[in-house]
Amino acid sequence: MKVLSHETLPLRQPEDVVLVRNKVRNWMQEEGYRLIAQTRLATAVSELARNALDYGGGGVARLEKVQNGSREGIRVVIEDRGPGIADVEQAMRDGYTTGSGMGLGLGGARRLVDEFEIWSQPGQGTRVTIVQWR
Amino acid sequence: MTSEQANPIAQVLREHPQDLLEQWIQVQMDAPWVRLDLIGEAEIRAQSAELIELLGAACQSGNVSDIQADEWGRVRDFLRELSRSRATLGFSPTETAQFVLSFKMPLINMLRQASPSLDMQVWQTMWQASVLVDDLALYLLDVYMTSREQVIKRQQMELMELSTPVVQVWEGILVLPIIGTLDTARTQVVMENLLQAIVETASDIAIIDITGVPMVDTSVAQHLIKTVTAARLMGARCIVSGIRPQIAQTMVNLGVTFADITTRASLADALAYAFAQLNMRVTRNESS
């Protein structure tokens, strides 16, 4: 997969979540992605960025325009150096939360995007990579 | 060769890059503003070495005063990228500026060694004056950034107040158009305004219109559900309207259901439903 351009944004306060997802939306608008694809990826990014902020103590979001053969897409990597997730499978399950949310964010984000990959190590942090193809 | 001799800065950068680097690293490591919690020594070293190299190349042109010139393009690119990465890591503006300013000490030291005839006393006084002015400039930068952040915060607060009107469209029917993002702070304001309006107007029905909400994630959904629940406790029936097709689809994917909340696609539909609930009918005049 080839990265055509990228940008890294901080996730330190709630306003940053809005900034990151608006950036994703703007990128996709410029590139002429369909409205539904824009909404799906922006919503997934919103869920994951808020997780990084609320549970990971903040982190960074890396936005990439990628190309795989003739296929173009947007990849977003959201990473934090928080406490990590002990049981990823459990965390992905709908309705499970250690906080006060609905417990739908992680599983929901996976259903919204074309590709979803999660890495987490207790004590080291969590990294979620998602891709939406055109 | 005459132009190289005429430019001592270029000469020092070309002949002593390693000495400059070591001294500079030393200065940065000993400084009270060093942020080893955010960046490692290896990275500081790599960035410092790269800047010395780029500076050397730029100064070779003979231009050591106008950094907006073409030959300084790569230095400007490097600094732009450095500034962006440090901002991302959490460096303050002054801490970022200190990186460049701290290069003054090793550079001037090297230049002084190149001219041994220089009066030590004069040199020290000049150095003191230079550091003093730098510190004043940095302080100014810090204060400026703080006051700018305060302006932005105040504007956000004002915007929040302005952007959550509750409108009585008919006796017993309130409409609450929400535009923009619904976060925790905003929800609080929305909820307070709505509950207050329900009491003041003794309304039976509250329509929450989300046509102006660009996306509904689980957090926004949760805030909406809380608002609806609170309004219900006050005895008002709630309708959520303005759910656009792409939002309906993402909500299904997220697994969010407004199971026991009445929803309508448009505000007009919600209003028609509200009239029906209140046993009212809108009729067309049968004139002529």
Coordinates of C-alpha atoms in Angstrom, one line a residue:
Chain A
M1 CA 0.0 0.0 0.0
K2 CA 1.4 3.4 -1.0
V3 CA 1.0 6.5 1.1
L4 CA 0.4 9.5 -1.1
S5 CA 0.2 12.1 1.6
H6 CA -0.2 12.2 5.4
E7 CA -0.9 14.5 8.3
T8 CA -0.6 13.9 12.0
L9 CA -2.9 15.6 14.5
P10 CA -2.9 15.6 18.3
L11 CA -5.7 14.3 20.4
R12 CA -5.4 16.1 23.7
Q13 CA -8.8 17.7 24.3
P14 CA -12.4 17.2 23.2
E15 CA -12.1 19.9 20.5
D16 CA -9.4 17.8 18.9
V17 CA -11.8 15.0 18.2
V18 CA -14.0 17.5 16.2
L19 CA -10.9 18.8 14.4
V20 CA -9.7 15.4 13.4
R21 CA -13.0 14.1 12.1
N22 CA -13.7 17.4 10.2
K23 CA -10.3 17.0 8.6
V24 CA -11.2 13.5 7.5
R25 CA -14.5 14.8 6.1
N26 CA -12.8 17.7 4.2
W27 CA -10.2 15.4 2.7
M28 CA -12.9 13.1 1.5
Q29 CA -15.0 15.9 0.2
E30 CA -12.1 17.3 -1.8
E31 CA -11.4 13.9 -3.3
G32 CA -15.0 13.4 -4.2
Y33 CA -15.9 10.4 -2.0
R34 CA -19.6 9.6 -1.6
L35 CA -21.4 11.2 1.3
I36 CA -22.1 7.9 2.9
A37 CA -18.4 7.0 2.9
Q38 CA -17.6 10.3 4.4
T39 CA -20.1 9.9 7.1
R40 CA -19.1 6.4 7.9
L41 CA -15.3 7.1 8.2
A42 CA -15.8 10.4 10.1
T43 CA -18.1 8.6 12.5
A44 CA -15.7 5.8 13.1
V45 CA -12.8 8.3 13.6
S46 CA -15.0 10.2 16.0
E47 CA -15.6 7.0 18.1
L48 CA -11.9 5.9 18.1
A49 CA -10.5 9.4 18.8
R50 CA -12.9 9.8 21.7
N51 CA -11.8 6.4 23.0
A52 CA -8.1 7.5 22.8
L53 CA -8.9 10.7 24.7
D54 CA -11.2 9.3 27.3
Y55 CA -9.6 5.9 28.0
G56 CA -6.0 6.4 26.6
G57 CA -5.3 9.8 28.2
G58 CA -4.9 11.4 24.7
G59 CA -2.8 10.4 21.7
V60 CA -2.4 11.2 18.0
A61 CA -4.3 10.6 14.8
R62 CA -2.5 10.0 11.6
L63 CA -4.5 10.6 8.4
E64 CA -3.2 9.1 5.2
K65 CA -4.3 9.2 1.6
V66 CA -3.3 5.7 0.4
Q67 CA -3.3 3.8 -2.9
N68 CA -3.3 0.0 -3.4
G69 CA -2.9 -0.7 -7.1
S70 CA -5.7 1.2 -8.7
R71 CA -7.7 1.5 -5.5
E72 CA -7.6 4.7 -3.5
G73 CA -8.6 5.2 0.1
I74 CA -8.2 7.0 3.3
R75 CA -6.4 5.3 6.2
V76 CA -6.5 6.7 9.7
V77 CA -4.3 5.4 12.5
I78 CA -5.3 6.4 16.0
E79 CA -2.8 5.7 18.7
D80 CA -2.5 6.3 22.5
R81 CA 0.0 5.5 25.1
G82 CA -2.7 4.7 27.7
P83 CA -3.3 1.7 29.9
G84 CA -4.1 -0.5 26.9
I85 CA -7.0 -3.1 26.7
A86 CA -6.5 -6.3 28.6
D87 CA -9.2 -8.3 26.6
V88 CA -9.6 -6.8 23.1
E89 CA -12.3 -9.3 22.2
Q90 CA -14.4 -8.3 25.2
A91 CA -13.9 -4.6 24.4
M92 CA -15.1 -5.1 20.8
R93 CA -18.4 -6.7 22.1
D94 CA -21.4 -4.4 21.9
G95 CA -22.6 -3.0 25.2
Y96 CA -19.3 -3.6 27.0
T97 CA -17.8 -0.5 28.6
T98 CA -15.5 0.3 31.5
G99 CA -16.7 3.9 31.4
S100 CA -20.0 5.7 31.1
G101 CA -20.5 5.4 27.3
M102 CA -22.8 3.1 25.5
G103 CA -20.2 0.5 24.8
L104 CA -20.8 0.5 21.0
G105 CA -17.9 2.6 19.8
L106 CA -15.3 0.0 19.0
G107 CA -17.6 -2.6 17.5
G108 CA -19.5 0.1 15.7
A109 CA -16.4 1.6 14.2
R110 CA -15.4 -1.9 12.9
R111 CA -18.8 -2.2 11.2
L112 CA -18.5 1.2 9.7
V113 CA -15.3 0.9 7.8
D114 CA -13.8 -1.4 5.1
E115 CA -10.7 -2.4 7.1
F116 CA -10.2 -2.5 10.8
E117 CA -7.2 -3.5 12.8
I118 CA -6.6 -3.2 16.5
W119 CA -3.4 -3.6 18.5
S120 CA -3.3 -3.2 22.2
Q121 CA -0.9 -4.1 25.0
P122 CA -1.6 -3.6 28.7
G123 CA 0.6 -0.8 30.0
Q124 CA 1.7 0.2 26.5
G125 CA -1.2 1.6 24.7
T126 CA -3.7 1.0 21.9
R127 CA -3.5 1.5 18.2
V128 CA -6.4 1.2 15.8
T129 CA -5.9 1.4 12.0
I130 CA -8.9 1.8 9.8
V131 CA -9.3 2.2 6.0
Q132 CA -12.1 3.3 3.9
W133 CA -11.8 2.6 0.1
R134 CA -13.3 4.8 -2.5
Chain B
M1 CA 37.7 32.2 -2.2
T2 CA 37.3 35.8 -1.2
S3 CA 33.5 35.5 -0.7
E4 CA 34.0 32.6 1.8
Q5 CA 36.6 34.6 3.7
A6 CA 34.1 37.5 3.9
N7 CA 31.5 35.4 5.6
P8 CA 32.7 34.0 9.0
I9 CA 29.3 32.4 9.8
A10 CA 29.4 30.3 6.6
Q11 CA 33.0 29.4 7.4
V12 CA 32.3 28.3 11.0
L13 CA 29.4 26.2 9.8
R14 CA 31.4 24.5 7.1
E15 CA 34.6 23.9 9.1
H16 CA 33.3 23.0 12.6
P17 CA 29.9 21.3 12.2
Q18 CA 30.8 18.5 14.7
D19 CA 32.0 21.0 17.4
L20 CA 28.9 23.1 16.9
L21 CA 26.7 20.0 17.3
E22 CA 28.3 18.8 20.5
Q23 CA 28.1 22.2 22.1
W24 CA 24.5 22.7 21.0
I25 CA 23.4 19.3 22.3
Q26 CA 25.1 20.2 25.6
V27 CA 23.3 23.5 25.8
Q28 CA 19.9 21.8 25.0
M29 CA 20.4 19.0 27.5
D30 CA 21.3 21.3 30.4
A31 CA 18.6 23.9 29.7
P32 CA 15.7 24.1 32.1
W33 CA 13.2 24.0 29.2
V34 CA 14.4 20.6 27.7
R35 CA 11.5 18.2 27.4
L36 CA 13.0 14.8 27.6
D37 CA 9.6 13.5 28.6
L38 CA 8.4 14.3 25.1
I39 CA 11.4 13.7 22.9
G40 CA 14.6 11.6 23.2
E41 CA 18.2 12.7 23.0
A42 CA 18.7 10.8 19.9
E43 CA 15.9 12.6 18.1
I44 CA 17.2 16.0 19.4
R45 CA 20.7 15.1 18.1
A46 CA 19.4 14.1 14.7
Q47 CA 17.3 17.2 14.3
S48 CA 20.2 19.5 15.5
A49 CA 22.6 17.8 13.1
E50 CA 20.2 18.2 10.2
L51 CA 19.6 21.9 10.9
I52 CA 23.4 22.6 11.1
E53 CA 23.8 20.9 7.7
L54 CA 21.0 22.9 6.1
L55 CA 22.2 26.1 7.6
G56 CA 25.7 25.5 6.3
A57 CA 24.3 24.9 2.8
A58 CA 22.2 28.0 2.9
C59 CA 25.0 30.2 4.2
Q60 CA 27.4 29.0 1.4
S61 CA 25.3 31.1 -0.9
G62 CA 26.8 34.2 0.8
N63 CA 23.3 35.3 2.0
V64 CA 23.2 35.2 5.8
S65 CA 20.6 37.8 6.4
D66 CA 17.5 37.2 4.3
I67 CA 16.0 33.8 5.3
Q68 CA 13.0 34.4 3.0
A69 CA 15.3 34.0 0.0
D70 CA 15.2 30.9 -2.2
E71 CA 18.4 29.4 -1.0
W72 CA 16.9 29.2 2.5
G73 CA 13.9 27.2 1.3
R74 CA 15.1 23.9 2.7
V75 CA 15.8 25.5 6.1
R76 CA 12.3 26.9 6.2
D77 CA 10.8 23.5 5.2
F78 CA 12.7 21.8 7.9
L79 CA 11.6 24.3 10.6
R80 CA 8.0 24.1 9.4
E81 CA 8.0 20.3 9.8
L82 CA 9.8 20.6 13.2
S83 CA 7.3 23.1 14.5
R84 CA 4.4 20.9 13.4
S85 CA 5.9 17.8 15.0
R86 CA 6.7 19.5 18.2
A87 CA 3.3 21.1 18.5
T88 CA 1.8 17.6 18.0
L89 CA 4.1 16.2 20.7
G90 CA 2.9 18.9 23.1
F91 CA 5.7 21.4 23.1
S92 CA 4.7 25.0 24.0
P93 CA 5.5 27.8 21.5
T94 CA 8.4 29.1 23.6
E95 CA 9.9 25.6 24.1
T96 CA 9.7 25.2 20.3
A97 CA 11.4 28.6 19.7
Q98 CA 14.1 27.7 22.3
F99 CA 15.4 25.0 20.0
V100 CA 16.6 27.5 17.5
L101 CA 17.5 30.2 20.0
S102 CA 19.8 27.8 21.9
F103 CA 22.0 27.5 18.8
K104 CA 23.1 31.1 19.3
M105 CA 25.5 30.2 22.2
P106 CA 27.6 27.6 20.3
L107 CA 27.5 29.6 17.1
I108 CA 28.7 32.8 18.8
N109 CA 31.3 30.9 20.8
M110 CA 32.8 29.5 17.7
L111 CA 32.9 32.9 16.0
R112 CA 34.6 34.4 19.1
Q113 CA 37.3 31.7 19.0
A114 CA 37.9 32.7 15.4
S115 CA 38.7 36.2 16.4
P116 CA 40.9 36.0 19.5
S117 CA 41.5 39.8 19.6
L118 CA 38.0 40.4 20.7
D119 CA 37.7 42.1 24.2
M120 CA 36.3 39.5 26.6
Q121 CA 34.4 42.1 28.7
V122 CA 32.7 43.7 25.7
W123 CA 31.8 40.2 24.4
Q124 CA 30.2 39.2 27.7
T125 CA 28.1 42.4 28.0
M126 CA 26.9 42.0 24.4
W127 CA 26.0 38.4 25.1
Q128 CA 24.0 39.4 28.2
A129 CA 22.1 42.1 26.2
S130 CA 21.3 39.6 23.5
V131 CA 20.0 37.0 25.9
L132 CA 17.9 39.6 27.7
V133 CA 16.2 40.7 24.5
D134 CA 15.6 37.0 23.6
D135 CA 14.0 36.3 26.9
L136 CA 11.7 39.4 26.6
A137 CA 10.7 38.3 23.1
L138 CA 9.9 34.8 24.4
Y139 CA 7.9 36.1 27.3
L140 CA 5.9 38.3 24.8
L141 CA 5.2 35.2 22.6
D142 CA 4.0 33.3 25.6
V143 CA 1.6 36.0 26.8
Y144 CA 0.4 36.6 23.3
M145 CA -0.5 32.9 22.8
T146 CA -2.3 32.8 26.2
S147 CA -4.4 35.8 25.4
R148 CA -5.3 34.4 22.0
E149 CA -6.4 31.1 23.6
Q150 CA -8.6 33.1 26.0
V151 CA -10.2 34.9 23.1
I152 CA -11.0 31.6 21.4
K153 CA -12.4 30.1 24.6
R154 CA -14.6 33.2 25.1
Q155 CA -15.9 33.0 21.5
Q156 CA -16.7 29.3 22.0
M157 CA -18.8 30.1 25.1
E158 CA -20.6 32.9 23.3
L159 CA -21.3 30.7 20.4
M160 CA -22.7 28.0 22.6
E161 CA -25.1 30.4 24.2
L162 CA -26.2 31.7 20.8
S163 CA -26.6 28.4 19.1
T164 CA -29.2 26.7 21.3
P165 CA -32.5 28.5 20.9
V166 CA -35.8 26.9 21.9
V167 CA -38.7 28.1 19.7
Q168 CA -42.4 27.8 20.5
V169 CA -43.9 27.2 17.1
W170 CA -47.4 26.6 18.4
E171 CA -49.2 26.5 21.7
G172 CA -47.9 23.4 23.4
I173 CA -45.2 22.7 20.8
L174 CA -41.5 23.6 21.2
V175 CA -38.8 23.2 18.5
L176 CA -35.2 22.9 19.5
P177 CA -33.0 23.1 16.4
I178 CA -29.5 21.7 17.0
I179 CA -26.8 22.9 14.7
G180 CA -23.2 21.6 14.9
T181 CA -21.7 19.2 17.3
L182 CA -23.5 17.9 20.4
D183 CA -20.8 17.5 23.1
T184 CA -21.2 17.1 26.9
A185 CA -21.0 20.9 27.6
R186 CA -23.4 21.7 24.8
T187 CA -25.9 19.0 25.9
Q188 CA -26.0 20.6 29.3
V189 CA -27.0 24.0 27.8
V190 CA -29.5 22.4 25.4
M191 CA -31.1 20.4 28.2
E192 CA -31.3 23.4 30.6
N193 CA -32.8 25.6 27.9
L194 CA -35.3 23.0 26.9
L195 CA -36.5 22.1 30.4
Q196 CA -36.8 25.7 31.2
A197 CA -38.9 26.3 28.1
I198 CA -41.1 23.3 28.9
V199 CA -41.9 24.8 32.3
E200 CA -42.4 28.3 31.0
T201 CA -44.7 27.5 28.1
A202 CA -46.4 24.4 29.6
S203 CA -45.7 22.6 26.4
D204 CA -46.7 19.0 25.8
I205 CA -44.5 18.3 22.8
A206 CA -40.8 19.1 22.2
I207 CA -39.3 18.5 18.8
I208 CA -35.5 18.1 18.7
D209 CA -34.4 18.8 15.2
I210 CA -31.0 17.4 14.3
T211 CA -30.9 18.4 10.6
G212 CA -27.9 20.6 11.4
V213 CA -25.9 18.0 13.1
P214 CA -23.3 16.7 10.7
M215 CA -22.9 13.3 12.3
V216 CA -24.3 11.2 15.1
D217 CA -21.8 9.0 16.9
T218 CA -22.5 7.1 20.1
S219 CA -21.6 10.1 22.2
V220 CA -24.1 12.4 20.4
A221 CA -26.7 9.6 20.5
Q222 CA -26.2 9.2 24.2
H223 CA -26.6 12.9 24.8
L224 CA -29.8 13.0 22.7
I225 CA -31.3 10.1 24.7
K226 CA -30.4 11.9 28.0
T227 CA -32.1 15.1 26.8
V228 CA -35.2 13.2 25.7
T229 CA -35.4 11.3 29.0
A230 CA -35.1 14.5 31.0
A231 CA -37.9 16.2 28.9
R232 CA -40.1 13.1 29.5
L233 CA -39.6 13.4 33.2
M234 CA -41.0 16.9 32.9
G235 CA -44.1 15.5 31.2
A236 CA -43.3 16.5 27.6
R237 CA -43.4 14.1 24.7
C238 CA -40.3 14.2 22.5
I239 CA -39.9 13.8 18.8
V240 CA -36.4 13.7 17.2
S241 CA -36.5 14.9 13.6
G242 CA -34.1 15.6 10.8
I243 CA -32.4 12.2 10.6
R244 CA -30.8 12.2 7.2
P245 CA -30.3 9.0 5.2
Q246 CA -26.5 8.7 5.8
I247 CA -27.0 9.3 9.5
A248 CA -29.7 6.6 9.7
Q249 CA -27.3 4.2 8.0
T250 CA -24.3 4.9 10.3
M251 CA -26.6 4.7 13.3
V252 CA -27.6 1.2 12.2
N253 CA -24.0 0.2 11.8
L254 CA -23.1 1.6 15.2
G255 CA -25.9 -0.4 16.8
V256 CA -27.6 2.7 18.2
T257 CA -31.3 2.5 18.4
F258 CA -33.7 5.2 19.4
A259 CA -36.0 2.3 20.3
D260 CA -38.7 4.1 22.3
I261 CA -38.2 7.6 20.9
T262 CA -40.5 8.9 18.2
T263 CA -38.5 9.9 15.2
R264 CA -39.3 11.6 11.9
A265 CA -37.3 12.3 8.8
S266 CA -38.1 16.0 8.6
L267 CA -39.2 18.8 10.8
A268 CA -42.4 19.2 8.7
D269 CA -43.3 15.5 9.4
A270 CA -42.6 16.0 13.1
L271 CA -44.8 19.1 13.2
A272 CA -47.6 17.2 11.4
Y273 CA -47.3 14.4 14.0
A274 CA -47.3 16.9 16.8
F275 CA -50.5 18.5 15.5
A276 CA -52.1 15.1 15.3
Q277 CA -51.1 14.3 18.8
L278 CA -52.7 17.5 20.0
N279 CA -55.9 16.7 18.0
M280 CA -55.3 19.7 15.7
R281 CA -55.6 19.9 12.0
V282 CA -54.2 22.2 9.4
T283 CA -56.7 22.9 6.7
R284 CA -56.6 24.8 3.4
N285 CA -59.1 27.7 3.0
E286 CA -61.9 26.8 0.6
S287 CA -62.3 30.3 -0.7
S288 CA -63.2 31.0 -4.3

